[in-house]
Tab-separated table of C-alpha atoms and ligand atoms in Angstrom:
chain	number	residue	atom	x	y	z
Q	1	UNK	CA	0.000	0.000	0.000
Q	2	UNK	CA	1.553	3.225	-1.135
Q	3	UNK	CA	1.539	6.497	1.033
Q	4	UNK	CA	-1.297	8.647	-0.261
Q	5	UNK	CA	-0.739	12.244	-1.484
Q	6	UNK	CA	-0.722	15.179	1.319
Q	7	UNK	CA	-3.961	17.237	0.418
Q	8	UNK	CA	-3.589	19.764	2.947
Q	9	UNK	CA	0.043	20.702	4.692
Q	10	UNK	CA	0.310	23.570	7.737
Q	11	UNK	CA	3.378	24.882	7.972
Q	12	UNK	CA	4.732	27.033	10.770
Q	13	UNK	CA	1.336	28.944	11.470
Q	14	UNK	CA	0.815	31.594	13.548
Q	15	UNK	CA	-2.514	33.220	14.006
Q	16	UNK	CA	-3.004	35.574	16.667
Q	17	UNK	CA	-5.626	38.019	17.988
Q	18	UNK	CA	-4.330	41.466	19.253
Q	19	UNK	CA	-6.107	42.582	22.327
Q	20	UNK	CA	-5.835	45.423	24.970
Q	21	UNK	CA	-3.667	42.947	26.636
Q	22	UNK	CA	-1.234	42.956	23.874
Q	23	UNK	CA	-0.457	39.633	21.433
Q	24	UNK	CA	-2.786	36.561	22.186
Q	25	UNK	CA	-0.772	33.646	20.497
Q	26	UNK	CA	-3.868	31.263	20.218
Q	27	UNK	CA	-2.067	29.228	17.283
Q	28	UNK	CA	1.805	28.643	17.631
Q	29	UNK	CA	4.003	27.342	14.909
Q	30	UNK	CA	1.885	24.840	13.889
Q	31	UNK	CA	2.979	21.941	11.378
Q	32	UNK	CA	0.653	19.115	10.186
Q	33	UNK	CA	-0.442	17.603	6.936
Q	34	UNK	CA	-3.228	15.840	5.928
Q	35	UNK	CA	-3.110	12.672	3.260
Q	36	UNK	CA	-6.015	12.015	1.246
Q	37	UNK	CA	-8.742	9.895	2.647
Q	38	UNK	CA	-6.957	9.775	5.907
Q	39	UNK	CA	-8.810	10.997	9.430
Q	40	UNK	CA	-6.503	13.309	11.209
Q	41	UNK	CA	-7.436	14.344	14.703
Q	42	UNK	CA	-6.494	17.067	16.685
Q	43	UNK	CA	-7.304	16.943	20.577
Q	44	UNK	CA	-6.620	18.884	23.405
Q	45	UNK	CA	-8.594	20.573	26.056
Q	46	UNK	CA	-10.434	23.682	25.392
Q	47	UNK	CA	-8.576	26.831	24.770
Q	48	UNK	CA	-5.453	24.516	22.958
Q	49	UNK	CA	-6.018	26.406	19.888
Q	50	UNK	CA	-8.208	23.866	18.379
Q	51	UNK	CA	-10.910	26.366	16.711
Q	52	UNK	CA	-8.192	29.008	15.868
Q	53	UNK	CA	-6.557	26.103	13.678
Q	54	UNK	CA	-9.426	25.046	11.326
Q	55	UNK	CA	-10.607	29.069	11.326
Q	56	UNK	CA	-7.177	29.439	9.992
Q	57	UNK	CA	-7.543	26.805	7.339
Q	58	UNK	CA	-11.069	27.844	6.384
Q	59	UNK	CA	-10.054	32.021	6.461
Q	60	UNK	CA	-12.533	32.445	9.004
Q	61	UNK	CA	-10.789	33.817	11.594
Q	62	UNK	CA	-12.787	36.747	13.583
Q	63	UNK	CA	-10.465	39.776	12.071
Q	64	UNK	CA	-10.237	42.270	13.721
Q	65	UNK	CA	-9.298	41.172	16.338
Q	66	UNK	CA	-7.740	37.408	14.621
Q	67	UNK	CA	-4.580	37.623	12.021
Q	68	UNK	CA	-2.759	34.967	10.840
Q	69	UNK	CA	0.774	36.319	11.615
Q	70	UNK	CA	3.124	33.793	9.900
Q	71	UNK	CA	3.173	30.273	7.496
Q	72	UNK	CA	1.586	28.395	5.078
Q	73	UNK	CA	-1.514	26.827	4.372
Q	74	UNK	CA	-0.950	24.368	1.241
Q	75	UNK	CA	-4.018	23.150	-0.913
Q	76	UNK	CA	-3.229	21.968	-4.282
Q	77	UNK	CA	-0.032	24.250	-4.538
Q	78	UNK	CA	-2.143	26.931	-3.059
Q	79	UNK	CA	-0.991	28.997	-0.149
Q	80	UNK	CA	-4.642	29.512	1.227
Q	81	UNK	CA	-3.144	32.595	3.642
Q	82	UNK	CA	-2.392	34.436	0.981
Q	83	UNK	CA	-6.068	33.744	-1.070
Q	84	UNK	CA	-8.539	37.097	-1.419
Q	85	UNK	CA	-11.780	36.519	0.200
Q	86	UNK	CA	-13.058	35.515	-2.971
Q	87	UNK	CA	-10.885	33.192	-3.842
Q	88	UNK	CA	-10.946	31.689	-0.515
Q	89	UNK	CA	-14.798	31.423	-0.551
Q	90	UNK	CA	-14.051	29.286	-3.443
Q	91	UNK	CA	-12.187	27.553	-1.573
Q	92	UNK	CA	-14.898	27.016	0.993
Q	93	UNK	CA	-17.501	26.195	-1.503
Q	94	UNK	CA	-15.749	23.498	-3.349
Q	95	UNK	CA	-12.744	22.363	-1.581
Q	96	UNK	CA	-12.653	22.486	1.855
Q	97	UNK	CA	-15.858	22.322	4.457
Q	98	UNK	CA	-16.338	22.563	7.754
Q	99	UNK	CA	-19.035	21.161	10.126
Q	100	UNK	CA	-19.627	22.628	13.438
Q	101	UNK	CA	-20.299	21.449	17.264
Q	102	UNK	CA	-23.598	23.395	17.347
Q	103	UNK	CA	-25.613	22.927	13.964
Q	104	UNK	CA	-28.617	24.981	15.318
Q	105	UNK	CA	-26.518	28.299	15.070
Q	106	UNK	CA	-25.785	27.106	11.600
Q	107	UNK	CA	-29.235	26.866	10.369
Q	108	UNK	CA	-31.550	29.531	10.041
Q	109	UNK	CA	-34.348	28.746	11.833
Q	110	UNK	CA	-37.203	30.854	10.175
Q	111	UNK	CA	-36.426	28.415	6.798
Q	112	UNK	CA	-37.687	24.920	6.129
Q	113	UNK	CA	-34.750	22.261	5.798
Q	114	UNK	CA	-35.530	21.581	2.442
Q	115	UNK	CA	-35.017	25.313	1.605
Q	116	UNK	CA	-32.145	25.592	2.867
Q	117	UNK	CA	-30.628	22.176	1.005
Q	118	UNK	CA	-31.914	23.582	-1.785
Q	119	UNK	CA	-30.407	26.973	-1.407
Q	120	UNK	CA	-27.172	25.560	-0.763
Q	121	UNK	CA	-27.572	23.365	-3.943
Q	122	UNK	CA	-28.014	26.116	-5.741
Q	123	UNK	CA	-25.054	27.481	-5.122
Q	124	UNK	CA	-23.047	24.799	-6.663
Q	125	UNK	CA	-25.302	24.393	-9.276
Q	126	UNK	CA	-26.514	27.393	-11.025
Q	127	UNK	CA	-28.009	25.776	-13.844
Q	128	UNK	CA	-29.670	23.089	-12.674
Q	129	UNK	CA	-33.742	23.624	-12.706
Q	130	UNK	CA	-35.933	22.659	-9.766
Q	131	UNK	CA	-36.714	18.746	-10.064
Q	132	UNK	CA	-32.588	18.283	-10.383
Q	133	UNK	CA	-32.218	20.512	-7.410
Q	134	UNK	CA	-34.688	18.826	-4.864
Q	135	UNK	CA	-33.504	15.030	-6.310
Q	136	UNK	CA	-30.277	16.369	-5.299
Q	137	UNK	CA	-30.971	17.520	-1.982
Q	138	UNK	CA	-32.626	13.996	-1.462
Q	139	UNK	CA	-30.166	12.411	-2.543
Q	140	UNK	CA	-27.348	14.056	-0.467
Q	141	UNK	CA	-30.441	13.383	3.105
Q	142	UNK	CA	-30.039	9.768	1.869
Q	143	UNK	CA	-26.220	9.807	1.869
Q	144	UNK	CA	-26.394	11.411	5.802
Q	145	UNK	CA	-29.052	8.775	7.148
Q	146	UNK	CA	-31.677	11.245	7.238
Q	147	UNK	CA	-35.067	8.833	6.824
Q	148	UNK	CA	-38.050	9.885	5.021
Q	149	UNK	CA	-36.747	12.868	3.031
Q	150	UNK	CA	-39.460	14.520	1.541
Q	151	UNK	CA	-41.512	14.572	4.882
Q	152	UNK	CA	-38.662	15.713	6.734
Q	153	UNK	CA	-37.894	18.831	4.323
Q	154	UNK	CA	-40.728	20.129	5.096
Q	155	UNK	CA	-39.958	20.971	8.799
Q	156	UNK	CA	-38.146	23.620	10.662
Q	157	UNK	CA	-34.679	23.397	11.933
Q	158	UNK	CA	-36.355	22.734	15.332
Q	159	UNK	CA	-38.231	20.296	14.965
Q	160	UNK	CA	-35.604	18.423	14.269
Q	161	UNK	CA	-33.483	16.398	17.289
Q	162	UNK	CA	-29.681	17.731	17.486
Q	163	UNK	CA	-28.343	14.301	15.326
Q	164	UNK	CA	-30.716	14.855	12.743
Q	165	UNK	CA	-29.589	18.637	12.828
Q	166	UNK	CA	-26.181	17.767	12.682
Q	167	UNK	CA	-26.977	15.024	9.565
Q	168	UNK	CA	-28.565	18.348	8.063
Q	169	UNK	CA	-24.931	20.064	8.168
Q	170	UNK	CA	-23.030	17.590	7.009
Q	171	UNK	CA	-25.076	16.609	3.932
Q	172	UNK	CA	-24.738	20.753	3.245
Q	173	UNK	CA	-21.231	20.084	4.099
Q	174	UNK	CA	-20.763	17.374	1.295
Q	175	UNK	CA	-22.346	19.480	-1.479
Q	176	UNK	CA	-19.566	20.587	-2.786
Q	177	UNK	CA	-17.581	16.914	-2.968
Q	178	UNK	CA	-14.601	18.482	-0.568
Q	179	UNK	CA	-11.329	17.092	-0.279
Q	180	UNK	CA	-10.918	17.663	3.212
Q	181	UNK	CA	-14.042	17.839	5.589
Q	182	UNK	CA	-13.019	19.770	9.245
Q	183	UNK	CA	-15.085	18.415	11.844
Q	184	UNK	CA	-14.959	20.748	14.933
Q	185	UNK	CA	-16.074	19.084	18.179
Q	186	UNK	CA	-19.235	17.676	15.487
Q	187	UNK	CA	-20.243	15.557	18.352
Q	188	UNK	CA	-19.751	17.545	21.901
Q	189	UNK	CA	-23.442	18.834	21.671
Q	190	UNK	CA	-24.983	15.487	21.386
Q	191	UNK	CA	-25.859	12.727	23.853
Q	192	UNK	CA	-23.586	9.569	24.023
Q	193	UNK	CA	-25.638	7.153	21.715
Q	194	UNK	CA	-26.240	9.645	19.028
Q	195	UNK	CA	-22.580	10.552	19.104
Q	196	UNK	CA	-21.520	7.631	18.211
Q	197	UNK	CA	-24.192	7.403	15.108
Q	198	UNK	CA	-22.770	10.546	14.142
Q	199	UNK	CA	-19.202	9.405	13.929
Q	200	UNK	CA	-19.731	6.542	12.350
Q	201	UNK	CA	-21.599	8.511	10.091
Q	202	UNK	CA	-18.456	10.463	9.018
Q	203	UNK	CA	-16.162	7.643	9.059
Q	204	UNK	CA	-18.519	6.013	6.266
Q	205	UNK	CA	-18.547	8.707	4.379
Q	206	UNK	CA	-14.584	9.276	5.077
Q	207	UNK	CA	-14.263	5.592	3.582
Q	208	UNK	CA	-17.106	5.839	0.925
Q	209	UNK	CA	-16.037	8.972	-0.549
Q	210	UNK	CA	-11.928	8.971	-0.064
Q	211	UNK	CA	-12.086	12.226	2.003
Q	212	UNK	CA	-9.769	13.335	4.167
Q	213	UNK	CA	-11.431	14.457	7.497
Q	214	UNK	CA	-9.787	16.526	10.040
Q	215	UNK	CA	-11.599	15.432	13.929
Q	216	UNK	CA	-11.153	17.947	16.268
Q	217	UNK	CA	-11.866	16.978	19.842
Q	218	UNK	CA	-11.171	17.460	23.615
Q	219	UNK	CA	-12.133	13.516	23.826
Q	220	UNK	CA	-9.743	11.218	22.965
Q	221	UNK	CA	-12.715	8.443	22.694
Q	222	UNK	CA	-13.421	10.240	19.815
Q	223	UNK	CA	-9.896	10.003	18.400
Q	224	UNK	CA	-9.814	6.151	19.218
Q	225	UNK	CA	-12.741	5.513	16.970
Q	226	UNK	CA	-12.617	7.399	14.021
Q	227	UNK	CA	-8.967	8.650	13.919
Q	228	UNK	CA	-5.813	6.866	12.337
Q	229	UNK	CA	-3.507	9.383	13.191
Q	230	UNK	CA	-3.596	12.098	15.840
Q	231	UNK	CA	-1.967	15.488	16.688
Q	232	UNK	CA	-2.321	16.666	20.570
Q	233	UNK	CA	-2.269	20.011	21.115
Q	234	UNK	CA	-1.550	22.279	24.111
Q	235	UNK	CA	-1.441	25.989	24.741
Q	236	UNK	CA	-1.411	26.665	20.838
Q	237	UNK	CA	1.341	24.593	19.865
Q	238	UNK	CA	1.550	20.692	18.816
Q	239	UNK	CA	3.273	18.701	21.497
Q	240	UNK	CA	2.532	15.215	20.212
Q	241	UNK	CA	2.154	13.751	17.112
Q	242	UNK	CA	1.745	9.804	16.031
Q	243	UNK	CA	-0.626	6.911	14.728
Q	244	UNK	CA	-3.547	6.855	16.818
Q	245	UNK	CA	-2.485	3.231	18.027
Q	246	UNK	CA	1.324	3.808	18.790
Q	247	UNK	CA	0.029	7.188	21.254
Q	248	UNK	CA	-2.512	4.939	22.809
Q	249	UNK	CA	-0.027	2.048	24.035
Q	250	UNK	CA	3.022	4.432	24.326
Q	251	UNK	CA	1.715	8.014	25.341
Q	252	UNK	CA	5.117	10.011	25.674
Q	253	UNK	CA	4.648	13.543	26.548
Q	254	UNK	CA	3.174	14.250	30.258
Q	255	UNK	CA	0.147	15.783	29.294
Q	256	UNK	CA	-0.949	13.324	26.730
Q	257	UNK	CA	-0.401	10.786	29.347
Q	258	UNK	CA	-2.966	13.469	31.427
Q	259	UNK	CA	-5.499	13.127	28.618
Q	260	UNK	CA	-5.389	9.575	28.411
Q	261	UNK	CA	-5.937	8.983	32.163
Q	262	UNK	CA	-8.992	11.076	32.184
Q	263	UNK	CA	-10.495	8.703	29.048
Q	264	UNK	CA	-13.532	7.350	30.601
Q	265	UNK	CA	-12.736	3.395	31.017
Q	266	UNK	CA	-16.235	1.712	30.515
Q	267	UNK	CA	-14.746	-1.619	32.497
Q	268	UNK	CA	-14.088	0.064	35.433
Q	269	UNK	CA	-17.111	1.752	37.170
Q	270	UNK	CA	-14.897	4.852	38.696
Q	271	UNK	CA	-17.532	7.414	40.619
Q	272	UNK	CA	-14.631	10.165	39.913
Q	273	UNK	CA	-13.081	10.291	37.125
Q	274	UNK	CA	-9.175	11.806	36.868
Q	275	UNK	CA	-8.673	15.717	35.377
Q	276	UNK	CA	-5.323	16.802	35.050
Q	277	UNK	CA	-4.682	19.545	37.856
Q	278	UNK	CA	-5.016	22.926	37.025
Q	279	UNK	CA	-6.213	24.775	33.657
Q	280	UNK	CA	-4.543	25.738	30.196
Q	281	UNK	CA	-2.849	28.943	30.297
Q	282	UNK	CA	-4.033	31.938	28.370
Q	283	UNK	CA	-2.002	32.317	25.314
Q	284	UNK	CA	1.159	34.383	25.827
Q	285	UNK	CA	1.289	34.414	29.752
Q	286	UNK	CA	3.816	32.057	29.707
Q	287	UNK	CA	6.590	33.665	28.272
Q	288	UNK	CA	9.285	31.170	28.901
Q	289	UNK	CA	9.816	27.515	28.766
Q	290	UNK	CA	7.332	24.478	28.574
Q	291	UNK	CA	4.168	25.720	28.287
Q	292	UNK	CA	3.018	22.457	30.390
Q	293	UNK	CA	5.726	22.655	33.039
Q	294	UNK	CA	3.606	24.417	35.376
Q	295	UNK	CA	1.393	21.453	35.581
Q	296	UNK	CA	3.442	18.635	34.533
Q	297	UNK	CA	4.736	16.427	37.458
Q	298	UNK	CA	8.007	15.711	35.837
Q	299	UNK	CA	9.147	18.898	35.222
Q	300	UNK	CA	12.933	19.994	35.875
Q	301	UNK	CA	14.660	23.271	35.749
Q	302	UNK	CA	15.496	23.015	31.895
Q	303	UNK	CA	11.820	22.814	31.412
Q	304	UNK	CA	11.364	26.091	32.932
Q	305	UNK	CA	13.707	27.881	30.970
Q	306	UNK	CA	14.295	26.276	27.531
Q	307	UNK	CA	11.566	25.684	24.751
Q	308	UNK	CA	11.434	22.168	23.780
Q	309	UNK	CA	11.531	20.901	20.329
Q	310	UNK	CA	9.582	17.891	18.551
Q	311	UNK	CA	11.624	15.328	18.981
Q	312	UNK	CA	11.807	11.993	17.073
Q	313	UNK	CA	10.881	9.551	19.178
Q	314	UNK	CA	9.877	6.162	17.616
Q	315	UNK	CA	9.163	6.212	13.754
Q	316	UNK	CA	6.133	8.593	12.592
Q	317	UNK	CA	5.840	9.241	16.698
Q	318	UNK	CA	7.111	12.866	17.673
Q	319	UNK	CA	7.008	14.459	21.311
Q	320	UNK	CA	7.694	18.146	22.441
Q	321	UNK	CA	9.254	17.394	25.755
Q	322	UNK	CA	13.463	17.271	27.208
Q	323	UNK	CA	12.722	13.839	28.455
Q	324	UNK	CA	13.327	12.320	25.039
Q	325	UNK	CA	15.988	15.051	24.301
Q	326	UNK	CA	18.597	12.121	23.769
Q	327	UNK	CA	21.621	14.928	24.746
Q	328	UNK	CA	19.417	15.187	28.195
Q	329	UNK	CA	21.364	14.636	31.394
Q	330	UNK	CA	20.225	11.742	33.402
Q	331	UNK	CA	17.587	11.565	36.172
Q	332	UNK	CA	19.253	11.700	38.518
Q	333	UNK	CA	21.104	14.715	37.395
Q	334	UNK	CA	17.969	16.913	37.489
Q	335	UNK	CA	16.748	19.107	39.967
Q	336	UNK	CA	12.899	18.624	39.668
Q	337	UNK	CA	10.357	21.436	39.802
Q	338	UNK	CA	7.479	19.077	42.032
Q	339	UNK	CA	8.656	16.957	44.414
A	1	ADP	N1	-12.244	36.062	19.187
A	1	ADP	C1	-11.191	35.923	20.011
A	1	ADP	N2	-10.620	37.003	20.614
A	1	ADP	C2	-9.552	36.877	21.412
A	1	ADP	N3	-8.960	35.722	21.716
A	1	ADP	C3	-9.484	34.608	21.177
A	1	ADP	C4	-10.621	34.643	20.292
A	1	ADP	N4	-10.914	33.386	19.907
A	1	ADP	C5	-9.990	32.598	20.509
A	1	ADP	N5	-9.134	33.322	21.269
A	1	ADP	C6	-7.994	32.810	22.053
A	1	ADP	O1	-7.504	31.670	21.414
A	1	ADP	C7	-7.367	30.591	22.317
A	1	ADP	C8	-7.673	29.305	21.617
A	1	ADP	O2	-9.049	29.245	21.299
A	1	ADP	P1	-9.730	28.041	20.515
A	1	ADP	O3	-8.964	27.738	19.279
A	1	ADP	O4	-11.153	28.411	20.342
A	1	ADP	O5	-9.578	26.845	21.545
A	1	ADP	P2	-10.177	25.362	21.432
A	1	ADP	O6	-8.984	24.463	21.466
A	1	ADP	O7	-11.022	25.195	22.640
A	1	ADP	O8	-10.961	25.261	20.164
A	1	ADP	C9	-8.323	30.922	23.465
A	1	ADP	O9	-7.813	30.477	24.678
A	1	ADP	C10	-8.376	32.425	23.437
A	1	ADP	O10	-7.397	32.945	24.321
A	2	MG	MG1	-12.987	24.806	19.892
């Protein structure tokens, strides 16, 4: 089996958001790239930089007060940060799509469903006259799950339940046949059994239609079932990257290890389940060092002082943290921030 192409490559991105408090690094020098048909995730808890990524790649950052300061978005020898908003909303329309946590703030609720399926058809397909348009937009309710269309056009955005809503947005999503689909927290609003309808949903389609899908989640149960590789992320900047499988048996960096221990465990009936102590910093407080070290329980004085690089840890497995800095001095040699 031979490696796919890359369809979408970050490189070095920097988007920040300049408030009365100065430079708000939400997005750090961020590298990642996306083969085709492959599900990427990106996890971390909230305020990681997460939603400033995929606004990046989408050029919907919030601006003023959002900027993307530095790097490279690559789509099809494209450098999407340096698109006009027109191009870019052709981007959006036919290339890249993006599906929401909340799809009732994406639909308009004073329109029918059907309306606006068939509005967003239309976009795409200028030509087409009204039969082609509405076997279209049953079509694409068919491809999402959606039972019944023609009955179910006919109703309001809340009368639907929050699954079917979220169906809704990713058939609209699909219109266009994107390359990549970004999935922000697509699940978070929905209860447990539906979330899992929902991801299987996009996995199907993932497989079906040889998309690429970009999951981003705080929940690394997400990550385990739809995911083959994953990117963690913390305090804007990627501090772990590696096949979903390798990071699950070998979590390396301190805080991934965090993440996975607070993983619900379905065999074991724990009344309380573990957080990692304390909360992400705001971006650009921490000036110096490891972003993590304040709450990481193997931090050292290094950690305190130095950045630390990705390093190469096992093959396709790369962790931000100076205890797999090979030139590191020993254990024993450190003087340790927490005792
Ligand atoms: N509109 C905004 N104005 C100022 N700062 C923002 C804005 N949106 C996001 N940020 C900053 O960016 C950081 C990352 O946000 P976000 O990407 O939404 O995190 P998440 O990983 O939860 O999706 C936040 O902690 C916040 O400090
Ligand atoms: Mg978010």
């Amino acid at each position: 089996m031979g490696e796919k192409k890359v369809v979408l490559e970050v490189k070095g991105l920097k988007t920040s958001f300049f408030t009365d408090d100065g430079e708000v690094p939400a997005v750090d020098n961020v590298d990642f790239q996306i083969r085709q048909g492959e599900v990427l995730g990106i996890v971390g808890e909230s305020g990681c930089g997460k939603s400033v990524t995929s606004l990046s790649i989408m050029g919907l950052v919030p601006s003023p007060p959002g900027k993307i300061t530095g790097g490279e978005i690559l789509f099809q020898d494209k450098d999407l940060t340096k698109l006009k908003e027109k191009q870019m909303r052709q981007v959006r329309g036919n290339d890249v799509a993006m599906i929401f946590q909340e799809p009732m703030t994406s639909l308009n609720p004073l329109f029918t469903i059907g309306d606006q399926l068939r509005e967003a058809v239309k976009i795409h397909k200028r030509d087409w006259s009204k039969k082609q348009i509405q076997e279209r937009a049953v079509e694409m309710m068919g491809l999402v799950g959606l039972p019944r269309p023609e009955a179910l056009m006919k109703n309001y955005p809340h009368q639907l339940s929050g699954g079917m809503r979220q169906r809704v947005m990713i058939a609209m999503a699909l219109l266009c046949d994107p390359k990549v689909l970004i999935a922000d927290e697509p699940t978070t609003a929905l209860d447990v059994t539906i979330q899992a309808q929902i991801l299987k949903l996009i996995k199907g389609l993932n497989d079906r239609l040889d998309m690429a899908v970009l999951m981003i989640t705080h929940d690394l149960g997400v990550v385990a079932e739809t995911c083959e590789r994953v990117i963690v992320m913390y305090a804007g900047k990627v501090v772990e990257e590696g096949p979903v499988r390798t990071i699950f048996k070998n979590p390396q960096h301190p805080y991934t290890k965090g993440l996975l221990a607070s993983v619900p465990d379905m065999r074991f009936k724990k009344d309380r389940l573990y957080s990692i102590p304390g909360n992400v910093p705001k971006p650009g407080t921490i000036k110096t060092g490891c972003k993590f070290a304040a709450r990481c329980e193997f931090a050292f004085d290094r950690c305190l002082v130095e950045n630390p690089e990705l390093y190469q840890t096992e093959e396709a497995h790369q962790t931000r943290c100076f205890l797999y800095d090979e030139k590191e001095v020993k254990p024993d040699e450190r003087t340790f921030v927490k005792s």
